[in-house]
CSV table of N, CA and C in Angstrom, one decimal:
chain,number,residue,atom,x,y,z
H,1,MET,N,29.5,-56.1,7.5
H,1,MET,CA,28.0,-55.8,8.5
H,1,MET,C,27.8,-56.0,8.7
H,2,THR,N,26.4,-55.2,10.0
H,2,THR,CA,25.5,-55.6,10.6
H,2,THR,C,24.9,-55.3,10.8
H,3,ASP,N,23.5,-56.0,12.0
H,3,ASP,CA,21.9,-54.8,11.9
H,3,ASP,C,22.4,-55.1,13.5
H,4,ASP,N,22.5,-54.0,14.8
H,4,ASP,CA,22.6,-53.8,15.2
H,4,ASP,C,21.0,-53.9,16.2
H,5,THR,N,21.4,-54.4,17.5
H,5,THR,CA,20.6,-55.0,18.6
H,5,THR,C,19.2,-53.6,18.8
H,6,TYR,N,19.0,-54.4,19.8
H,6,TYR,CA,17.6,-53.3,19.7
H,6,TYR,C,18.3,-52.5,21.1
H,7,ILE,N,19.5,-53.2,21.4
H,7,ILE,CA,20.3,-52.8,23.0
H,7,ILE,C,21.3,-51.7,22.2
H,8,ASP,N,22.4,-52.5,21.2
H,8,ASP,CA,22.9,-51.3,21.1
H,8,ASP,C,22.7,-49.7,19.8
H,9,ARG,N,21.1,-49.8,19.5
H,9,ARG,CA,20.8,-48.7,18.6
H,9,ARG,C,20.6,-47.7,20.1
H,10,LEU,N,19.9,-48.3,20.9
H,10,LEU,CA,19.7,-47.9,22.4
H,10,LEU,C,21.6,-46.9,23.2
H,11,LEU,N,22.4,-47.7,23.2
H,11,LEU,CA,23.4,-47.4,24.2
H,11,LEU,C,24.1,-46.1,22.2
H,12,ARG,N,24.4,-46.6,21.3
H,12,ARG,CA,25.0,-46.7,20.6
H,12,ARG,C,24.7,-46.0,18.9
H,13,ASN,N,23.8,-47.0,19.1
H,13,ASN,CA,23.4,-46.0,17.4
H,13,ASN,C,21.6,-45.8,17.4
H,14,PRO,N,21.2,-44.7,17.4
H,14,PRO,CA,19.8,-44.2,18.0
H,14,PRO,C,19.5,-44.6,15.8
H,15,LEU,N,19.7,-43.9,15.3
H,15,LEU,CA,18.7,-43.7,14.3
H,15,LEU,C,18.7,-45.5,13.6
H,16,GLY,N,19.4,-46.6,14.2
H,16,GLY,CA,20.6,-47.8,13.7
H,16,GLY,C,20.3,-47.9,12.2
H,17,GLY,N,20.0,-48.3,11.6
H,17,GLY,CA,20.6,-49.0,10.2
H,17,GLY,C,22.5,-50.2,10.3
H,18,PRO,N,22.6,-50.2,9.4
H,18,PRO,CA,23.2,-50.9,9.0
H,18,PRO,C,24.9,-50.8,9.5
H,19,THR,N,25.7,-51.4,10.4
H,19,THR,CA,27.0,-50.6,10.7
H,19,THR,C,27.8,-51.1,10.2
H,20,ARG,N,29.4,-50.7,10.8
H,20,ARG,CA,30.6,-51.5,9.8
H,20,ARG,C,32.0,-51.4,10.6
H,21,GLU,N,32.8,-51.8,11.4
H,21,GLU,CA,34.3,-51.7,12.1
H,21,GLU,C,35.1,-50.9,10.8
H,22,LEU,N,35.3,-50.1,10.9
H,22,LEU,CA,36.5,-48.8,9.7
H,22,LEU,C,37.7,-49.5,10.2
H,23,ASP,N,38.8,-49.6,10.3
H,23,ASP,CA,40.0,-49.0,10.1
H,23,ASP,C,40.7,-47.6,10.3
H,24,GLN,N,41.0,-46.7,10.9
H,24,GLN,CA,41.4,-45.6,11.0
H,24,GLN,C,42.3,-45.4,9.3
H,25,ALA,N,43.3,-46.3,9.0
H,25,ALA,CA,44.2,-46.5,8.4
H,25,ALA,C,43.2,-46.0,7.1
H,26,MET,N,42.2,-46.2,6.6
H,26,MET,CA,41.4,-46.3,5.2
H,26,MET,C,40.5,-44.8,5.7
H,27,PHE,N,41.0,-43.7,6.2
H,27,PHE,CA,40.5,-42.4,5.9
H,27,PHE,C,42.0,-41.5,5.5
H,28,PRO,N,41.3,-40.4,4.8
H,28,PRO,CA,42.3,-39.8,4.9
H,28,PRO,C,43.1,-38.5,5.7
H,29,GLU,N,44.4,-38.2,5.6
H,29,GLU,CA,44.4,-36.6,6.4
H,29,GLU,C,44.3,-35.7,6.2
H,30,LYS,N,43.0,-35.5,5.2
H,30,LYS,CA,42.1,-34.5,5.2
H,30,LYS,C,41.1,-34.9,4.9
H,31,PRO,N,39.9,-33.9,5.3
H,31,PRO,CA,38.8,-34.3,5.5
H,31,PRO,C,38.6,-34.1,3.5
H,32,ALA,N,38.1,-33.5,3.2
H,32,ALA,CA,38.6,-33.1,1.6
H,32,ALA,C,38.4,-33.9,1.1
H,33,ASP,N,39.9,-34.9,0.8
H,33,ASP,CA,40.3,-36.4,0.3
H,33,ASP,C,39.9,-37.0,0.2
H,34,VAL,N,38.7,-37.0,1.1
H,34,VAL,CA,37.7,-38.3,1.2
H,34,VAL,C,36.9,-38.6,-0.1
H,35,VAL,N,36.6,-37.3,-0.9
H,35,VAL,CA,35.7,-38.0,-2.3
H,35,VAL,C,36.4,-38.8,-3.3
H,36,ASN,N,37.5,-39.0,-3.0
H,36,ASN,CA,39.1,-39.5,-4.3
H,36,ASN,C,38.6,-40.1,-2.9
H,37,ASN,N,38.2,-41.1,-2.2
H,37,ASN,CA,39.1,-41.9,-1.4
H,37,ASN,C,38.4,-43.8,-2.1
H,38,PRO,N,38.5,-44.3,-2.7
H,38,PRO,CA,37.3,-44.7,-3.1
H,38,PRO,C,36.0,-46.3,-2.9
H,39,VAL,N,38.2,-46.8,-1.6
H,39,VAL,CA,37.6,-47.8,-0.4
H,39,VAL,C,35.8,-47.1,-0.1
H,40,LEU,N,36.3,-45.3,1.3
H,40,LEU,CA,35.1,-44.4,1.4
H,40,LEU,C,34.3,-45.4,0.4
H,41,ARG,N,34.2,-44.1,-0.3
H,41,ARG,CA,33.2,-44.0,-0.9
H,41,ARG,C,32.8,-45.4,-1.2
H,42,ASP,N,33.5,-46.1,-2.4
H,42,ASP,CA,32.2,-47.7,-1.9
H,42,ASP,C,31.6,-47.8,-0.6
H,43,GLY,N,32.7,-48.0,0.2
H,43,GLY,CA,32.3,-48.8,1.5
H,43,GLY,C,31.0,-48.0,2.0
H,44,VAL,N,30.3,-47.0,1.6
H,44,VAL,CA,28.6,-45.8,1.2
H,44,VAL,C,28.3,-46.1,0.7
H,45,ARG,N,28.7,-46.2,0.0
H,45,ARG,CA,27.0,-46.8,-1.4
H,45,ARG,C,26.7,-48.2,-0.9
H,46,ALA,N,27.5,-48.9,-0.6
H,46,ALA,CA,27.0,-50.3,0.0
H,46,ALA,C,26.9,-50.7,1.0
H,47,MET,N,26.4,-50.0,2.1
H,47,MET,CA,25.8,-49.5,3.4
H,47,MET,C,24.6,-48.7,2.7
H,48,LEU,N,24.4,-48.3,1.6
H,48,LEU,CA,24.0,-47.3,2.3
H,48,LEU,C,22.8,-48.8,1.2
H,49,THR,N,22.5,-49.0,-0.2
H,49,THR,CA,22.4,-49.8,-1.2
H,49,THR,C,21.5,-51.4,-0.5
H,50,ALA,N,22.6,-51.6,0.6
H,50,ALA,CA,21.6,-52.0,1.6
H,50,ALA,C,21.0,-52.2,3.9
H,51,SER,N,20.8,-50.8,3.4
H,51,SER,CA,19.9,-49.6,3.9
H,51,SER,C,19.0,-49.9,3.3
H,52,LEU,N,18.7,-49.3,1.8
H,52,LEU,CA,17.7,-49.9,1.6
H,52,LEU,C,17.1,-50.1,0.7
H,53,ASP,N,17.9,-51.2,0.7
H,53,ASP,CA,16.9,-52.9,0.3
H,53,ASP,C,16.5,-53.6,1.4
H,54,LYS,N,16.6,-52.8,2.9
H,54,LYS,CA,15.8,-53.1,3.4
H,54,LYS,C,14.9,-52.8,4.3
H,55,THR,N,15.4,-50.9,3.9
H,55,THR,CA,13.7,-51.0,4.4
H,55,THR,C,12.7,-49.7,3.8
H,56,LEU,N,13.0,-49.9,2.1
H,56,LEU,CA,12.1,-50.0,1.3
H,56,LEU,C,10.8,-51.0,0.9
H,57,PRO,N,11.4,-52.5,0.8
H,57,PRO,CA,10.1,-52.8,0.4
H,57,PRO,C,9.2,-52.4,1.3
H,58,PRO,N,9.7,-52.6,2.9
H,58,PRO,CA,8.2,-52.5,3.2
H,58,PRO,C,7.7,-50.9,3.6
H,59,LEU,N,7.8,-49.7,3.2
H,59,LEU,CA,7.9,-48.3,2.9
H,59,LEU,C,6.7,-49.0,2.0
H,60,LEU,N,7.3,-49.0,0.9
H,60,LEU,CA,6.3,-49.1,0.0
H,60,LEU,C,5.4,-50.1,-0.1
H,61,ARG,N,4.7,-51.1,0.5
H,61,ARG,CA,4.1,-52.0,0.9
H,61,ARG,C,3.2,-51.2,0.7
H,62,HIS,N,3.0,-50.5,2.0
H,62,HIS,CA,2.0,-49.2,2.7
H,62,HIS,C,1.3,-48.5,1.3
């Protein structure tokens, strides 16, 4: 997981935040099967946790 640079945000990730390269083999064939995929579910939770850990403390200080 990496933090995007300013240039990365301008070119491909305008929202910013952590990003992670994903292997296409991790994705199930049907979108409805994503809910039951622990690799994707846990990956999303980890990225959300990392993002909130980084952004919430400065926001809560104000």
